[in-house]
Amino acid sequence: MDESAILAELSRILGEVLDDATLSLGMTTERADVPGWDSFAYINFIVGVETAFGVKFKVAEVESFPDVGAIVRALIARGAAAKGA
Amino acid sequence: MLFNSYAFIFGFLPLALAAFWLAGRFGRDAALLALILASIAFYAFWRPFNVVLMAPSMALNYLIARQLQRDAEARPGRARVLLLAGIGFNVAFLGYFKYLAFGETVVNDVFGAGLILTHVILPLGISFITFQKIAFLIDVQAGRIERFTLRDYVLFVLFFPQLIAGPIVHYREMMPQFHAAPCRFRAEDAAVGISLFSCGLFKKVALADPIATYVSPIYAATAAGHPPGLFGAWFAALGFTLQVYFDFSGYTDMALGLARLFGMQLPPNFNSPLRASNIVDFWLRWHMTLTRFLTAYIYNPLSLTLTRKRVARGKRVLGGRNPSWSAFVPLLMFPTVLTMFISGLWHGAGYTFILWGLLHGVYLVVNHAWRLLRPRLFPDAKRYARWARGAGFALTFPAVVISMVMFRASSVAAALAIWHGMTGAGGATIPAVVLHGLGTLGRSLRALGIGGSASSGAIFVHGWLWLAAGLAIALGAPNTLQILADHGPALGVKPAPGRRVIWRPSAGWAVALAAVAGVGILSLGQLSTFIYWQF
């Protein structure tokens, strides 16, 4: 899975959490850029990503992802993206 | 030494800055040492014993952090135990000073134990300092802080602009700034710093304090068994909301300005919170660094663990088109209410603060439940968005105002008495002279059942005029961070689109800010502490 495929998958997961099928995330998207993406939705999203990609983030990591790109890079670094969803 | 005192503004601050810049000529290390000494002097000025109390706790935290750093990679199990011990120590340290007497009160109330309350003098700023120490240990264990020295740790804990009441900072956002600071006079730092400090001083002494003179007597009378009627009760609620907002955001502007004079940026703490259109939004705009702390170190870990467990058991989680309501209580209600309970208790050792926290916990739960329900009730998101802002504000603002009564009242009974007054059940009167002066309108009000009282008409009219002015500023005026947004008044502040009032280093702004500072300085005199300095 390459960067854009991961982004598409992340968009789908967040779209499900926020009930917005048109949602599209970019590498530089931050939480503040997406309406309704509060801490509650964020945790749901993270657990959704963990389930889909078969990974587990550290709590400290979850807290300090500055943007979507950081999540994508963390997934690639874990090689988890190879498994795909 | 209060920020709003002659001794601070004309004594301590110029001396500290001069020492910092002078030492800066001998290099950054000398300047940072001067800053540490100034911070210790600032803290010791209140009560030298504060420093004696704080020093061993800082030393122990530093040693734990060092050991954590060594163990984090090699022996993660031991690091976890050590981290828990470190957090336990800090919570116990805070607990002894802040909660011992309240704990005894609770035991007395529940078991009728008749314990004599132990009165311990609270070291200033202990709640804020403790949170920062805990965050530091967690960050070291998580590998978010790679290197630190004793000097850096002391600077991080004691940096005087934010020592007593925040903003609550992260080591990783402050230390790179200290390590890169030019440690000399820079015109932009001075101009932005003085502007922020002046605006903050104005908010404190020209807005918060005058409003307090009208509000405090109502709470005092209520505590003495004379609760207010409809108008007095709403005045007490609205007035204190404005007072605490101008007091705390004024303090924060002053802290930001002071840090900037030394070339440092602090994180923002307020973003016009009273304009929030829902309670989640309110907490993202009010005491933002506390929300950030509670979210990062309590809510997120708790919520993440609970959500993962539920997923592992194959159960459905919340979110999406068809939320599972059986997940609502364990995944949302429980972590949210618990976090806000801790927030309430952190503010003050008393039933009122706990109930204030729980009330906001309930507000947040309702807000989240609505977010889950809304798509079903109003499927057209665009049409919903059109009126949601106004309606949301109309619900959120009174909810915040009502909660502030519990925050301010001296007891739960006093808060309930004011809430009772706000319903109108305690009668409604306004001064008879005002009723008379209103002519026809006054007669209509009488017909509606509003009685005349013998209290002062001047105090009534002046009080409501102050309130109206305060509301207009809090709800309508641009905030200081937005006015200064082009010049980095706080970390991560970006200019909002469509803003009209923009700070410039121009003659016009100099005159305007000199007037603001002048009013602030001329209003100094009475010793008036900041509400949040008691926490």
XYZ file of C-alpha atoms in Angstrom:
620
model
C 0.000 0.000 0.000
C 1.458 3.336 -0.950
C 0.928 6.731 0.616
C -2.157 7.642 -1.396
C -3.797 4.263 -0.789
C -3.200 4.613 2.951
C -4.619 8.130 2.835
C -7.719 6.837 1.071
C -8.143 4.163 3.724
C -7.667 6.686 6.568
C -10.221 8.969 4.884
C -12.690 6.095 4.700
C -12.229 5.249 8.408
C -12.599 8.851 9.585
C -15.507 9.315 7.177
C -17.241 6.421 8.922
C -16.557 7.831 12.386
C -17.793 11.294 11.441
C -20.488 9.999 9.099
C -19.192 11.977 6.134
C -18.607 9.897 3.029
C -17.073 12.832 1.138
C -14.253 13.331 3.640
C -10.769 13.397 2.145
C -7.566 13.621 4.178
C -4.208 14.909 2.956
C -0.725 14.427 4.397
C -0.796 17.887 6.018
C -4.376 17.717 7.326
C -4.529 18.489 11.050
C -7.318 17.656 13.456
C -8.283 21.311 13.718
C -8.892 21.351 9.931
C -11.697 18.786 10.094
C -14.940 19.952 11.726
C -16.110 17.619 14.481
C -12.788 15.790 14.788
C -12.614 16.128 18.563
C -10.711 13.931 21.004
C -13.568 11.427 21.164
C -13.753 11.004 17.390
C -9.969 10.881 17.298
C -9.785 7.896 19.659
C -12.452 6.092 17.606
C -10.506 6.843 14.459
C -7.214 5.596 15.954
C -8.747 2.328 17.127
C -10.347 1.976 13.683
C -6.935 2.428 12.057
C -5.330 -0.033 14.477
C -7.954 -2.642 13.629
C -7.802 -2.079 9.874
C -4.013 -2.184 9.643
C -3.385 -4.701 12.407
C -1.091 -2.422 14.423
C -1.060 -0.973 17.914
C 0.189 2.549 18.565
C 1.767 3.644 21.826
C -0.392 6.013 23.893
C 2.349 8.660 23.697
C 2.414 8.302 19.909
C -1.340 8.722 19.605
C -1.063 11.942 21.587
C 1.722 13.445 19.540
C 0.797 12.809 15.884
C 0.912 16.398 14.602
C -0.964 15.661 11.368
C -2.326 12.860 9.207
C 1.045 12.548 7.452
C 2.640 11.476 10.744
C 0.112 8.648 11.061
C 0.799 7.547 7.477
C 4.552 7.537 8.122
C 4.075 5.610 11.368
C 2.069 2.982 9.478
C 4.672 2.712 6.719
C 7.485 2.478 9.290
C 5.720 -0.446 10.940
C 5.463 -2.195 7.587
C 1.843 -2.626 8.536
C 0.667 -0.985 5.388
C 1.876 -4.062 3.475
C -0.908 -6.101 5.075
C -3.436 -3.532 4.064
C -7.030 -3.529 4.992
C 4.379 39.837 44.307
C 1.345 40.134 42.049
C 1.787 40.980 38.363
C -0.664 43.822 39.002
C 1.441 45.618 41.607
C 3.839 48.562 41.567
C 6.536 46.388 43.147
C 6.383 43.949 40.249
C 5.939 46.336 37.330
C 8.402 49.015 38.442
C 10.725 46.982 40.660
C 11.088 43.294 40.000
C 10.417 43.208 36.252
C 12.901 45.914 35.149
C 15.561 44.416 37.427
C 14.960 40.883 36.140
C 15.058 42.039 32.503
C 18.202 44.103 33.076
C 19.914 41.153 34.747
C 18.829 38.837 31.901
C 20.067 41.143 29.127
C 23.255 42.058 30.966
C 24.067 38.406 31.628
C 23.211 37.738 27.965
C 26.348 39.661 27.008
C 28.340 36.872 28.639
C 26.452 34.210 26.752
C 23.195 32.273 26.901
C 24.204 30.134 29.876
C 24.708 33.212 32.019
C 21.403 34.708 30.887
C 19.444 31.533 31.649
C 21.100 31.350 35.066
C 19.983 34.934 35.709
C 16.455 33.925 34.668
C 16.489 30.997 37.121
C 17.682 33.236 39.958
C 15.012 35.811 39.111
C 12.360 33.065 39.129
C 13.522 31.773 42.518
C 13.469 35.332 43.887
C 9.947 35.801 42.494
C 8.689 32.612 44.148
C 10.521 33.285 47.431
C 9.110 36.816 47.639
C 5.725 35.425 48.715
C 7.029 33.101 51.342
C 10.666 31.998 51.309
C 9.503 28.707 52.776
C 7.775 27.941 49.429
C 11.203 27.476 47.868
C 12.323 25.251 50.748
C 9.224 23.100 50.213
C 9.509 22.925 46.465
C 13.253 22.217 46.203
C 13.269 18.623 47.547
C 10.230 17.755 45.409
C 11.982 19.101 42.321
C 15.181 17.242 43.184
C 13.313 13.963 43.609
C 11.420 14.476 40.344
C 14.672 15.187 38.565
C 16.300 12.002 39.914
C 13.251 9.922 38.970
C 13.299 11.417 35.466
C 17.009 10.590 35.086
C 16.410 6.980 36.119
C 13.337 6.772 33.862
C 15.433 7.870 30.937
C 17.982 5.117 31.612
C 15.305 2.452 32.095
C 12.803 3.448 29.402
C 14.418 1.418 26.611
C 16.398 -1.206 28.520
C 13.977 -2.121 31.302
C 10.488 -0.922 30.326
C 8.812 -2.850 33.153
C 10.878 -1.118 35.799
C 10.360 2.236 34.067
C 6.587 1.798 34.314
C 6.761 1.099 38.044
C 9.058 4.060 38.538
C 6.743 6.316 36.546
C 3.760 5.266 38.634
C 5.781 5.874 41.809
C 6.758 9.334 40.509
C 3.167 10.241 39.651
C 2.076 8.851 43.018
C 4.615 11.012 44.823
C 3.479 14.166 43.041
C -0.200 13.452 43.612
C 0.512 12.735 47.306
C 2.549 15.943 47.595
C -0.334 17.944 46.132
C -2.810 15.922 48.161
C -1.165 16.720 51.476
C -1.143 20.461 50.913
C -4.369 20.877 49.026
C -6.730 18.078 49.984
C -5.942 17.003 53.545
C -8.438 19.343 55.199
C -11.089 18.585 52.556
C -10.534 14.830 52.990
C -11.085 15.248 56.714
C -14.253 17.255 56.009
C -15.580 14.465 53.785
C -14.800 11.844 56.458
C -16.573 13.998 59.037
C -19.591 14.508 56.778
C -19.923 10.861 55.813
C -18.998 9.108 59.062
C -19.535 11.895 61.590
C -15.962 11.289 62.683
C -15.454 14.709 64.255
C -11.865 15.040 63.014
C -10.214 18.382 63.661
C -9.237 19.890 60.304
C -5.524 20.169 59.599
C -4.789 23.538 58.072
C -1.745 23.519 55.841
C -0.636 26.650 53.997
C -0.868 25.950 50.284
C 2.378 26.659 48.428
C 1.487 29.114 45.669
C 0.867 27.609 42.251
C 1.240 24.039 43.521
C -1.588 22.659 41.339
C -0.070 24.031 38.157
C 3.491 23.083 39.112
C 2.420 19.531 40.002
C 0.690 18.994 36.654
C 3.786 20.136 34.790
C 6.014 17.823 36.824
C 3.747 14.851 36.123
C 3.625 15.654 32.403
C 7.416 15.842 32.364
C 7.816 12.360 33.879
C 5.307 10.848 31.449
C 7.040 12.525 28.512
C 10.458 11.248 29.603
C 9.153 7.700 29.988
C 7.450 7.885 26.583
C 10.691 9.019 24.955
C 9.331 12.439 24.021
C 12.192 14.154 25.875
C 15.582 12.948 24.781
C 18.009 15.129 26.680
C 17.715 17.324 29.730
C 19.994 18.799 32.353
C 19.315 19.909 35.905
C 19.457 23.527 34.779
C 16.910 22.913 32.010
C 14.585 21.110 34.415
C 14.716 23.926 36.988
C 14.090 26.495 34.255
C 11.153 24.476 32.947
C 9.536 24.202 36.393
C 10.262 27.689 37.737
C 10.078 30.045 34.693
C 8.330 32.848 36.560
C 5.928 34.247 33.915
C 3.893 31.021 33.975
C 4.919 29.603 37.365
C 1.854 30.413 39.459
C -1.142 29.859 37.188
C 0.055 28.630 33.802
C -0.343 28.340 30.878
C 0.591 24.713 31.595
C 3.498 24.106 29.213
C 5.209 21.052 27.753
C 8.960 20.701 28.123
C 9.306 20.027 24.408
C 7.656 23.286 23.396
C 9.652 25.462 25.825
C 13.166 24.059 25.906
C 14.053 24.585 22.222
C 13.119 28.237 22.741
C 15.357 28.620 25.793
C 18.197 26.952 23.912
C 17.839 29.311 20.943
C 16.984 32.520 22.821
C 19.073 35.529 21.777
C 18.970 36.784 25.419
C 19.206 40.413 24.410
C 16.837 43.311 23.841
C 14.777 42.934 20.671
C 12.324 45.622 19.636
C 9.593 43.231 18.450
C 9.709 41.157 21.642
C 9.502 44.314 23.730
C 6.651 45.835 21.709
C 4.572 42.652 21.567
C 5.383 41.790 25.198
C 4.409 45.207 26.534
C 1.244 45.237 24.391
C 0.130 41.845 25.739
C 1.002 42.766 29.311
C -0.888 46.084 29.046
C -4.019 44.450 27.621
C -3.888 41.807 30.349
C -3.425 44.418 33.071
C -6.383 46.356 31.683
C -8.608 43.255 31.672
C -7.667 42.536 35.272
C -7.816 45.933 36.948
C -10.204 47.851 34.664
C -12.711 45.058 33.907
C -12.505 42.070 36.288
C -11.947 44.009 39.511
C -14.696 46.635 39.014
C -17.234 43.950 38.081
C -16.158 42.014 41.198
C -17.096 44.948 43.427
C -20.723 44.489 42.325
C -20.697 40.688 42.277
C -18.914 39.826 45.534
C -21.491 41.418 47.871
C -24.245 39.230 46.370
C -22.271 36.020 47.061
C -21.361 37.279 50.536
C -25.005 38.079 51.308
C -26.093 34.667 50.028
C -23.543 32.942 52.252
C -24.929 34.951 55.171
C -28.440 33.691 54.447
C -29.809 36.481 52.244
C -30.119 35.011 48.731
C -30.876 37.369 45.827
C -34.066 37.568 43.774
C -34.337 37.073 40.014
C -32.263 40.064 38.900
C -29.647 39.821 41.621
C -29.169 36.113 40.974
C -28.695 36.539 37.224
C -26.409 39.467 37.895
C -24.321 37.293 40.231
C -24.092 34.513 37.636
C -23.369 36.686 34.589
C -21.124 39.030 36.542
C -18.917 36.293 37.940
C -18.659 34.647 34.516
C -17.279 37.903 33.134
C -15.118 38.495 36.213
C -13.395 35.103 36.038
C -12.988 35.389 32.265
C -11.331 38.817 32.395
C -9.355 37.879 35.501
C -7.897 34.655 34.132
C -7.517 35.705 30.502
C -6.021 38.980 31.776
C -3.546 37.057 33.899
C -2.751 34.857 30.881
C -2.143 37.837 28.589
C 0.227 39.231 31.220
C 2.041 35.880 31.495
C 2.354 35.675 27.694
C 3.615 39.251 27.546
C 6.184 38.685 30.308
C 7.513 35.543 28.618
C 7.753 37.445 25.345
C 9.824 40.192 26.979
C 12.372 37.440 27.617
C 12.018 36.282 24.010
C 9.826 33.218 24.727
C 6.371 32.259 23.427
C 3.900 30.445 25.672
C 0.952 28.383 24.395
C -2.432 30.154 24.128
C -4.946 29.654 26.931
C -8.035 31.567 25.758
C -9.740 32.104 22.433
C -12.909 34.108 23.125
C -14.477 31.145 24.975
C -17.783 32.838 25.806
C -18.588 32.886 22.067
C -18.454 29.082 21.893
C -21.312 27.404 20.037
C -21.182 24.167 22.050
C -19.552 22.886 25.233
C -16.846 20.894 23.461
C -15.990 24.105 21.632
C -16.027 26.005 24.940
C -13.377 23.705 26.426
C -11.235 24.089 23.306
C -11.285 27.861 23.924
C -11.280 28.160 27.745
C -8.151 27.322 29.769
C -6.894 25.538 26.661
C -3.682 24.230 28.220
C -5.619 22.535 31.031
C -7.924 20.895 28.475
C -4.835 19.810 26.549
C -3.276 18.325 29.687
C -6.428 16.486 30.786
C -7.064 15.169 27.265
C -3.499 13.966 26.744
C -2.816 12.425 30.137
C -6.219 11.294 31.416
C -8.963 11.171 28.770
C -7.019 9.776 25.807
C -5.199 6.921 27.588
C -8.399 5.912 29.386
C -10.599 6.138 26.337
C -8.034 4.386 24.122
C -7.719 1.451 26.515
C -11.491 1.076 26.905
C -12.166 1.339 23.160
C -9.457 -1.219 22.309
C -10.802 -3.669 24.872
C -14.250 -3.399 23.406
C -12.995 -3.904 19.866
C -10.950 -6.910 20.998
C -14.115 -8.482 22.390
C -15.715 -8.010 18.983
C -18.258 -5.496 20.242
C -19.298 -2.414 18.320
C -17.920 0.978 19.178
C -19.433 4.423 18.834
C -19.371 6.560 15.755
C -20.720 6.244 12.280
C -24.266 6.204 11.023
C -25.650 3.696 13.492
C -23.961 4.303 16.836
C -24.274 1.574 19.375
C -25.813 3.064 22.497
C -24.560 0.216 24.651
C -21.076 1.577 23.960
C -22.065 5.096 24.984
C -21.759 4.625 28.744
C -18.397 2.805 28.916
C -16.664 4.565 26.016
C -17.925 8.099 26.330
C -19.791 8.880 29.495
C -17.387 7.204 31.881
C -14.088 8.718 30.641
C -15.645 12.144 30.065
C -17.304 12.448 33.469
C -14.249 11.044 35.258
C -11.946 13.522 33.494
C -14.168 16.459 34.386
C -14.482 15.215 37.969
C -10.688 15.307 38.231
C -10.700 18.742 36.606
C -13.178 20.009 39.205
C -11.217 18.543 42.105
C -7.990 19.965 40.691
C -9.470 23.468 40.761
C -10.268 23.403 44.413
C -10.667 21.148 47.401
C -14.394 21.482 47.941
C -17.772 20.034 47.039
C -18.599 23.064 44.882
C -15.629 22.509 42.568
C -16.374 18.792 42.254
C -20.006 19.522 41.364
C -18.887 22.190 38.879
C -16.627 19.621 37.209
C -19.354 16.970 37.167
C -21.829 19.462 35.726
C -19.466 20.149 32.846
C -18.976 16.397 32.467
C -22.748 16.044 32.029
C -22.798 18.974 29.575
C -20.092 17.289 27.491
C -21.927 13.969 27.509
C -25.106 15.689 26.300
C -23.086 17.439 23.603
C -21.606 14.135 22.395
C -24.967 12.361 22.530
C -26.415 15.126 20.378
C -23.617 14.693 17.850
C -24.511 11.029 17.552
C -28.247 11.709 17.343
C -28.160 14.744 15.089
C -27.632 12.982 11.725
C -30.822 10.995 12.329
C -32.917 13.959 13.461
C -31.503 16.426 10.935
C -30.111 14.471 7.979
C -29.497 17.650 5.981
C -26.144 18.692 7.466
C -25.930 21.952 5.489
C -29.328 23.195 6.606
C -28.523 22.159 10.175
C -25.233 24.060 10.115
C -27.044 27.254 9.129
C -28.894 27.629 12.411
C -26.712 25.440 14.646
C -24.254 28.222 15.455
C -26.819 30.655 16.799
C -28.895 28.039 18.576
C -25.754 26.418 19.949
C -24.565 29.694 21.404
C -28.006 30.372 22.902
C -27.738 27.063 24.771
C -24.029 27.062 25.588
C -23.680 30.549 27.028
C -26.400 30.175 29.707
C -25.096 26.673 30.519
C -21.641 28.113 31.217
C -23.097 31.032 33.197
C -25.211 28.689 35.350
C -22.184 26.478 36.076
C -20.091 29.455 37.192
C -22.412 29.974 40.176
C -21.257 26.627 41.571
C -17.633 27.582 40.879
C -17.915 30.863 42.809
C -20.366 30.169 45.639
C -18.902 29.541 49.079
C -20.976 26.385 49.563
C -23.290 24.072 47.645
C -26.234 25.476 49.617
C -25.296 29.023 48.585
C -25.044 27.992 44.932
C -28.439 26.292 45.116
C -29.903 29.436 46.682
C -28.642 31.535 43.761
C -29.915 29.000 41.209
C -33.253 29.142 43.016
C -33.173 32.916 42.646
C -32.403 32.586 38.930
C -35.643 30.659 38.367
C -37.609 33.629 39.686
C -39.064 31.524 42.497
C -37.427 33.819 45.040
C -39.285 36.859 43.700
C -38.100 39.679 41.480
C -37.393 43.190 42.636
C -35.489 46.141 41.307
C -34.789 49.342 43.248
C -37.973 51.402 43.611
C -36.181 54.540 42.390
C -35.287 52.761 39.157
C -38.847 51.492 38.699
C -40.152 55.003 39.260
C -37.573 56.497 36.912
C -38.609 54.123 34.116
C -42.054 55.762 33.910
C -44.492 53.763 31.804
C -42.084 50.853 31.452
C -41.746 50.812 35.238
C -45.519 50.566 35.614
C -45.630 47.699 33.113
C -42.918 45.911 35.084
C -44.920 46.347 38.275
C -47.938 44.882 36.485
C -45.759 41.862 35.656
C -45.183 41.347 39.353
C -41.791 42.985 39.718
C -41.624 44.774 43.041
C -39.692 47.825 44.146
C -36.948 47.462 46.725
C -35.195 49.965 48.947
C -31.725 49.105 47.637
C -29.494 51.603 45.850
C -30.572 52.581 42.373
C -27.099 53.842 41.471
C -25.419 50.520 42.302
C -28.081 48.681 40.296
C -27.703 50.869 37.206
C -23.897 51.042 37.340
C -23.639 47.308 37.905
C -25.770 46.434 34.883
C -23.906 48.988 32.751
C -20.573 47.349 33.683
C -22.081 43.993 32.873
C -23.321 45.180 29.477
C -19.920 46.665 28.649
C -18.133 43.480 29.752
C -20.497 41.297 27.712
C -20.017 43.495 24.639
C -16.229 43.096 24.921
C -16.250 39.374 25.704
C -18.730 38.537 22.943
C -18.043 41.195 20.343
C -14.492 42.526 20.514
C -11.533 40.798 18.825
C -9.261 39.015 21.316
C -5.697 40.064 22.080
C -4.121 37.043 20.406
C -6.008 37.706 17.168
C -5.138 41.421 17.227
C -1.442 40.497 17.570
C -1.616 37.323 15.451
C 0.958 38.501 12.866
C 3.622 38.786 15.557
C 3.460 35.408 17.289
C 1.791 36.426 20.576
C 1.490 32.747 21.540
C 2.637 29.415 20.130
C 0.725 28.303 17.043
C -1.596 31.323 16.792
C -2.605 31.956 13.182
C -4.448 35.055 11.929
C -8.132 34.197 11.532
C -9.697 35.091 8.192
C -11.747 38.276 8.161
C -10.213 39.934 11.211
C -10.238 43.706 11.082
C -8.354 45.020 14.114
C -4.674 44.375 13.436
C -1.784 45.463 15.677
C 0.942 47.434 13.938
C 4.069 49.097 15.298
C 2.607 52.515 14.480
C 2.106 55.818 16.285
C -1.659 55.266 16.482
C -1.292 51.922 18.175
C 1.368 53.310 20.500
C -1.027 56.004 21.715
C -3.914 53.545 22.073
C -1.844 51.012 24.004
C -0.292 53.722 26.164
C -3.840 54.716 27.116
C -4.703 51.087 27.919
C -1.528 50.716 29.986
C -2.128 54.089 31.659
C -5.645 53.139 32.742
C -4.258 49.833 34.000
C -1.468 51.389 36.018
C -3.642 54.167 37.432
C -6.158 51.537 38.559
C -3.501 49.688 40.540
C -3.497 50.222 44.237
C -5.810 47.861 45.962
C -4.232 44.486 46.423
C -6.325 42.255 44.225
C -5.143 38.718 43.713
C -5.945 36.629 40.627
C -8.711 34.061 41.061
C -6.558 31.280 39.636
C -3.587 32.009 41.915
C -5.444 30.306 44.753
C -5.342 26.994 42.870
